[in-house]
Amino acid sequence: MTPNFTILALCSFIPFLVATIWYHSSLFGGDTWNKLVGLTDQQSKTKIKPVKLIISILLNFIIALGLAQITLHQMGVFSLVGGNAEALKIGTGAAFLAEYGKNHLDFGHGFFHGILAAILFVLPVLGYATIFERKSAKYLLVNFGFWTISLALMGGVIAAWGGVPIV
């Protein structure tokens, strides 16, 4: 299985959609978020420059590539043969994919792996930054919650639609 780059590109926008809700003033946006990150009202109303949005999309795409490796277990088999798709079309490789090639390709499985990635990667990195930037536990929880939801949704989409079978 190889990644479906169109789906991965679309997944790059999921964190923006989640942020629109998560950081809305009714939830953690507005005064709560400004206080946690140390922004004034004036600073928070400043538009983000397009170049920064493009960089954010590229960073989200890198996250989607990593989640594809974690959620699409069939890519591990592809890696074992050095990316040689022909090796998986005959013999043992073909038999293995015929037996197991469609396992775990559903939204729920990817959702679980997204949560797992958040716990195993995001939480330690955010925790470390929170400690040494002298931020509050609330800052950690707000950011961790955002990334957990984002990665869970991205993982779900990738597991369900983000792989291209080797035929």
PDB file of C-alpha atoms in Angstrom:
ATOM      1  CA  MET A   1       0.000   0.000   0.000  1.00  0.00           C
ATOM      2  CA  THR A   2       1.230   3.451  -0.864  1.00  0.00           C
ATOM      3  CA  PRO A   3      -0.117   6.771   0.418  1.00  0.00           C
ATOM      4  CA  ASN A   4      -2.929   8.571  -1.384  1.00  0.00           C
ATOM      5  CA  PHE A   5      -1.341  12.014  -1.549  1.00  0.00           C
ATOM      6  CA  THR A   6      -4.629  13.712  -2.413  1.00  0.00           C
ATOM      7  CA  ILE A   7      -6.180  12.461   0.832  1.00  0.00           C
ATOM      8  CA  LEU A   8      -3.045  13.404   2.786  1.00  0.00           C
ATOM      9  CA  ALA A   9      -3.187  16.914   1.308  1.00  0.00           C
ATOM     10  CA  LEU A  10      -6.854  17.218   2.298  1.00  0.00           C
ATOM     11  CA  CYS A  11      -5.967  16.017   5.810  1.00  0.00           C
ATOM     12  CA  SER A  12      -3.594  18.982   6.049  1.00  0.00           C
ATOM     13  CA  PHE A  13      -6.661  21.185   6.491  1.00  0.00           C
ATOM     14  CA  ILE A  14      -8.246  19.186   9.328  1.00  0.00           C
ATOM     15  CA  PRO A  15      -6.300  21.037  12.071  1.00  0.00           C
ATOM     16  CA  PHE A  16      -7.590  24.340  10.651  1.00  0.00           C
ATOM     17  CA  LEU A  17     -11.171  23.097  10.841  1.00  0.00           C
ATOM     18  CA  VAL A  18     -10.667  21.813  14.380  1.00  0.00           C
ATOM     19  CA  ALA A  19      -8.984  25.093  15.402  1.00  0.00           C
ATOM     20  CA  THR A  20     -11.968  27.079  14.123  1.00  0.00           C
ATOM     21  CA  ILE A  21     -14.140  25.277  16.657  1.00  0.00           C
ATOM     22  CA  TRP A  22     -11.633  24.558  19.448  1.00  0.00           C
ATOM     23  CA  TYR A  23     -10.268  28.089  19.683  1.00  0.00           C
ATOM     24  CA  HIS A  24     -13.652  29.786  19.188  1.00  0.00           C
ATOM     25  CA  SER A  25     -14.419  32.305  21.909  1.00  0.00           C
ATOM     26  CA  SER A  26     -17.191  30.007  23.209  1.00  0.00           C
ATOM     27  CA  LEU A  27     -14.630  27.327  24.031  1.00  0.00           C
ATOM     28  CA  PHE A  28     -10.954  28.120  24.579  1.00  0.00           C
ATOM     29  CA  GLY A  29     -10.539  31.139  22.316  1.00  0.00           C
ATOM     30  CA  GLY A  30     -10.908  34.777  23.192  1.00  0.00           C
ATOM     31  CA  ASP A  31      -9.757  35.825  26.642  1.00  0.00           C
ATOM     32  CA  THR A  32      -8.887  32.291  27.773  1.00  0.00           C
ATOM     33  CA  TRP A  33      -6.525  31.618  24.882  1.00  0.00           C
ATOM     34  CA  ASN A  34      -5.045  35.131  24.909  1.00  0.00           C
ATOM     35  CA  LYS A  35      -4.158  34.808  28.594  1.00  0.00           C
ATOM     36  CA  LEU A  36      -2.674  31.331  28.160  1.00  0.00           C
ATOM     37  CA  VAL A  37      -0.337  32.390  25.352  1.00  0.00           C
ATOM     38  CA  GLY A  38       0.233  35.962  26.495  1.00  0.00           C
ATOM     39  CA  LEU A  39      -1.459  37.777  23.592  1.00  0.00           C
ATOM     40  CA  THR A  40      -3.093  41.164  23.882  1.00  0.00           C
ATOM     41  CA  ASP A  41      -6.499  41.734  22.278  1.00  0.00           C
ATOM     42  CA  GLN A  42      -4.756  43.810  19.605  1.00  0.00           C
ATOM     43  CA  GLN A  43      -2.288  41.011  18.792  1.00  0.00           C
ATOM     44  CA  SER A  44      -5.015  38.376  18.609  1.00  0.00           C
ATOM     45  CA  LYS A  45      -6.944  40.413  16.032  1.00  0.00           C
ATOM     46  CA  THR A  46      -3.945  40.675  13.705  1.00  0.00           C
ATOM     47  CA  LYS A  47      -4.371  38.638  10.528  1.00  0.00           C
ATOM     48  CA  ILE A  48      -1.912  35.799  10.040  1.00  0.00           C
ATOM     49  CA  LYS A  49       0.297  36.335   7.000  1.00  0.00           C
ATOM     50  CA  PRO A  50      -0.329  34.014   4.025  1.00  0.00           C
ATOM     51  CA  VAL A  51       3.231  32.676   4.130  1.00  0.00           C
ATOM     52  CA  LYS A  52       2.654  31.483   7.699  1.00  0.00           C
ATOM     53  CA  LEU A  53      -0.576  29.764   6.657  1.00  0.00           C
ATOM     54  CA  ILE A  54       1.262  28.018   3.816  1.00  0.00           C
ATOM     55  CA  ILE A  55       3.978  26.878   6.219  1.00  0.00           C
ATOM     56  CA  SER A  56       1.249  25.581   8.563  1.00  0.00           C
ATOM     57  CA  ILE A  57      -0.314  23.585   5.724  1.00  0.00           C
ATOM     58  CA  LEU A  58       3.088  22.094   4.848  1.00  0.00           C
ATOM     59  CA  LEU A  59       3.709  21.167   8.482  1.00  0.00           C
ATOM     60  CA  ASN A  60       0.263  19.557   8.665  1.00  0.00           C
ATOM     61  CA  PHE A  61       1.102  17.602   5.497  1.00  0.00           C
ATOM     62  CA  ILE A  62       4.252  16.272   7.187  1.00  0.00           C
ATOM     63  CA  ILE A  63       2.072  15.180  10.107  1.00  0.00           C
ATOM     64  CA  ALA A  64      -0.287  13.439   7.648  1.00  0.00           C
ATOM     65  CA  LEU A  65       2.678  11.589   6.084  1.00  0.00           C
ATOM     66  CA  GLY A  66       3.737  10.386   9.526  1.00  0.00           C
ATOM     67  CA  LEU A  67       0.212   9.321  10.430  1.00  0.00           C
ATOM     68  CA  ALA A  68      -0.009   7.349   7.176  1.00  0.00           C
ATOM     69  CA  GLN A  69       2.991   5.313   8.333  1.00  0.00           C
ATOM     70  CA  ILE A  70       1.335   4.698  11.691  1.00  0.00           C
ATOM     71  CA  THR A  71      -2.250   4.029  10.590  1.00  0.00           C
ATOM     72  CA  LEU A  72      -1.741   2.107   7.343  1.00  0.00           C
ATOM     73  CA  HIS A  73      -0.112  -1.090   8.578  1.00  0.00           C
ATOM     74  CA  GLN A  74       0.196  -2.357   5.013  1.00  0.00           C
ATOM     75  CA  MET A  75       2.832   0.325   4.404  1.00  0.00           C
ATOM     76  CA  GLY A  76       5.060  -1.547   6.837  1.00  0.00           C
ATOM     77  CA  VAL A  77       4.947  -4.556   4.537  1.00  0.00           C
ATOM     78  CA  PHE A  78       5.756  -2.284   1.604  1.00  0.00           C
ATOM     79  CA  SER A  79       8.743  -0.938   3.562  1.00  0.00           C
ATOM     80  CA  LEU A  80       9.993  -4.456   4.305  1.00  0.00           C
ATOM     81  CA  VAL A  81      10.501  -5.092   0.597  1.00  0.00           C
ATOM     82  CA  GLY A  82      12.301  -1.793   0.140  1.00  0.00           C
ATOM     83  CA  GLY A  83       9.402  -0.126  -1.626  1.00  0.00           C
ATOM     84  CA  ASN A  84       9.481  -2.723  -4.410  1.00  0.00           C
ATOM     85  CA  ALA A  85       5.807  -3.115  -5.316  1.00  0.00           C
ATOM     86  CA  GLU A  86       6.612  -5.942  -7.725  1.00  0.00           C
ATOM     87  CA  ALA A  87       7.802  -8.101  -4.807  1.00  0.00           C
ATOM     88  CA  LEU A  88       4.295  -7.911  -3.335  1.00  0.00           C
ATOM     89  CA  LYS A  89       2.534  -8.977  -6.516  1.00  0.00           C
ATOM     90  CA  ILE A  90       3.866 -12.540  -6.552  1.00  0.00           C
ATOM     91  CA  GLY A  91       4.611 -15.382  -4.155  1.00  0.00           C
ATOM     92  CA  THR A  92       4.553 -14.890  -0.413  1.00  0.00           C
ATOM     93  CA  GLY A  93       4.067 -11.125  -0.663  1.00  0.00           C
ATOM     94  CA  ALA A  94       0.943 -11.513  -2.781  1.00  0.00           C
ATOM     95  CA  ALA A  95      -0.411 -14.248  -0.502  1.00  0.00           C
ATOM     96  CA  PHE A  96       0.208 -12.098   2.577  1.00  0.00           C
ATOM     97  CA  LEU A  97      -1.594  -9.092   1.089  1.00  0.00           C
ATOM     98  CA  ALA A  98      -4.445 -11.285  -0.126  1.00  0.00           C
ATOM     99  CA  GLU A  99      -4.909 -12.512   3.452  1.00  0.00           C
ATOM    100  CA  TYR A 100      -4.231  -9.333   5.437  1.00  0.00           C
ATOM    101  CA  GLY A 101      -4.146  -6.465   2.922  1.00  0.00           C
ATOM    102  CA  LYS A 102      -7.546  -5.052   3.858  1.00  0.00           C
ATOM    103  CA  ASN A 103      -7.205  -5.309   7.637  1.00  0.00           C
ATOM    104  CA  HIS A 104      -7.650  -2.187   9.769  1.00  0.00           C
ATOM    105  CA  LEU A 105      -8.594   0.121   6.884  1.00  0.00           C
ATOM    106  CA  ASP A 106     -11.431   1.842   8.702  1.00  0.00           C
ATOM    107  CA  PHE A 107     -12.038   5.206  10.336  1.00  0.00           C
ATOM    108  CA  GLY A 108     -12.205   3.859  13.895  1.00  0.00           C
ATOM    109  CA  HIS A 109      -8.833   2.151  13.679  1.00  0.00           C
ATOM    110  CA  GLY A 110      -7.180   5.288  12.333  1.00  0.00           C
ATOM    111  CA  PHE A 111      -8.954   7.405  14.952  1.00  0.00           C
ATOM    112  CA  PHE A 112      -7.452   5.182  17.664  1.00  0.00           C
ATOM    113  CA  HIS A 113      -3.971   5.492  16.153  1.00  0.00           C
ATOM    114  CA  GLY A 114      -4.360   9.269  15.972  1.00  0.00           C
ATOM    115  CA  ILE A 115      -5.108   9.358  19.706  1.00  0.00           C
ATOM    116  CA  LEU A 116      -2.174   7.044  20.337  1.00  0.00           C
ATOM    117  CA  ALA A 117       0.135   9.320  18.313  1.00  0.00           C
ATOM    118  CA  ALA A 118      -1.071  12.304  20.333  1.00  0.00           C
ATOM    119  CA  ILE A 119      -0.340  10.542  23.625  1.00  0.00           C
ATOM    120  CA  LEU A 120       3.025   9.109  22.568  1.00  0.00           C
ATOM    121  CA  PHE A 121       4.412  12.065  20.596  1.00  0.00           C
ATOM    122  CA  VAL A 122       2.448  15.272  21.127  1.00  0.00           C
ATOM    123  CA  LEU A 123       1.977  15.024  24.902  1.00  0.00           C
ATOM    124  CA  PRO A 124       5.688  14.566  25.689  1.00  0.00           C
ATOM    125  CA  VAL A 125       6.751  17.368  23.318  1.00  0.00           C
ATOM    126  CA  LEU A 126       4.078  19.779  24.555  1.00  0.00           C
ATOM    127  CA  GLY A 127       4.748  18.747  28.147  1.00  0.00           C
ATOM    128  CA  TYR A 128       8.439  19.468  27.753  1.00  0.00           C
ATOM    129  CA  ALA A 129       7.748  22.852  26.143  1.00  0.00           C
ATOM    130  CA  THR A 130       5.150  23.692  28.802  1.00  0.00           C
ATOM    131  CA  ILE A 131       7.594  22.987  31.623  1.00  0.00           C
ATOM    132  CA  PHE A 132      10.496  24.994  30.231  1.00  0.00           C
ATOM    133  CA  GLU A 133       8.373  27.833  28.842  1.00  0.00           C
ATOM    134  CA  ARG A 134       6.833  28.026  32.320  1.00  0.00           C
ATOM    135  CA  LYS A 135       3.285  27.721  31.021  1.00  0.00           C
ATOM    136  CA  SER A 136       0.337  26.400  32.999  1.00  0.00           C
ATOM    137  CA  ALA A 137      -1.196  22.940  33.011  1.00  0.00           C
ATOM    138  CA  LYS A 138      -4.269  24.524  31.412  1.00  0.00           C
ATOM    139  CA  TYR A 139      -2.084  25.626  28.485  1.00  0.00           C
ATOM    140  CA  LEU A 140      -0.891  22.042  28.093  1.00  0.00           C
ATOM    141  CA  LEU A 141      -4.407  20.606  28.280  1.00  0.00           C
ATOM    142  CA  VAL A 142      -5.890  23.074  25.787  1.00  0.00           C
ATOM    143  CA  ASN A 143      -3.139  22.407  23.239  1.00  0.00           C
ATOM    144  CA  PHE A 144      -3.067  18.669  23.856  1.00  0.00           C
ATOM    145  CA  GLY A 145      -6.840  18.491  23.444  1.00  0.00           C
ATOM    146  CA  PHE A 146      -6.630  20.339  20.144  1.00  0.00           C
ATOM    147  CA  TRP A 147      -3.911  18.070  18.759  1.00  0.00           C
ATOM    148  CA  THR A 148      -5.566  14.906  20.049  1.00  0.00           C
ATOM    149  CA  ILE A 149      -8.787  15.709  18.208  1.00  0.00           C
ATOM    150  CA  SER A 150      -6.907  16.831  15.088  1.00  0.00           C
ATOM    151  CA  LEU A 151      -4.707  13.727  14.932  1.00  0.00           C
ATOM    152  CA  ALA A 152      -7.615  11.395  15.691  1.00  0.00           C
ATOM    153  CA  LEU A 153      -9.639  12.833  12.806  1.00  0.00           C
ATOM    154  CA  MET A 154      -6.640  12.851  10.475  1.00  0.00           C
ATOM    155  CA  GLY A 155      -5.806   9.256  11.415  1.00  0.00           C
ATOM    156  CA  GLY A 156      -9.392   8.178  10.813  1.00  0.00           C
ATOM    157  CA  VAL A 157      -9.517   9.734   7.356  1.00  0.00           C
ATOM    158  CA  ILE A 158      -6.105   8.333   6.427  1.00  0.00           C
ATOM    159  CA  ALA A 159      -6.945   4.799   7.552  1.00  0.00           C
ATOM    160  CA  ALA A 160     -10.258   4.812   5.693  1.00  0.00           C
ATOM    161  CA  TRP A 161      -9.220   6.536   2.466  1.00  0.00           C
ATOM    162  CA  GLY A 162      -5.508   7.386   2.600  1.00  0.00           C
ATOM    163  CA  GLY A 163      -3.980   4.254   1.125  1.00  0.00           C
ATOM    164  CA  VAL A 164      -3.614   3.043  -2.439  1.00  0.00           C
ATOM    165  CA  PRO A 165      -3.511  -0.769  -2.669  1.00  0.00           C
ATOM    166  CA  ILE A 166      -0.720  -2.416  -4.615  1.00  0.00           C
ATOM    167  CA  VAL A 167      -2.417  -4.277  -7.430  1.00  0.00           C
TER     168      VAL A 167
END
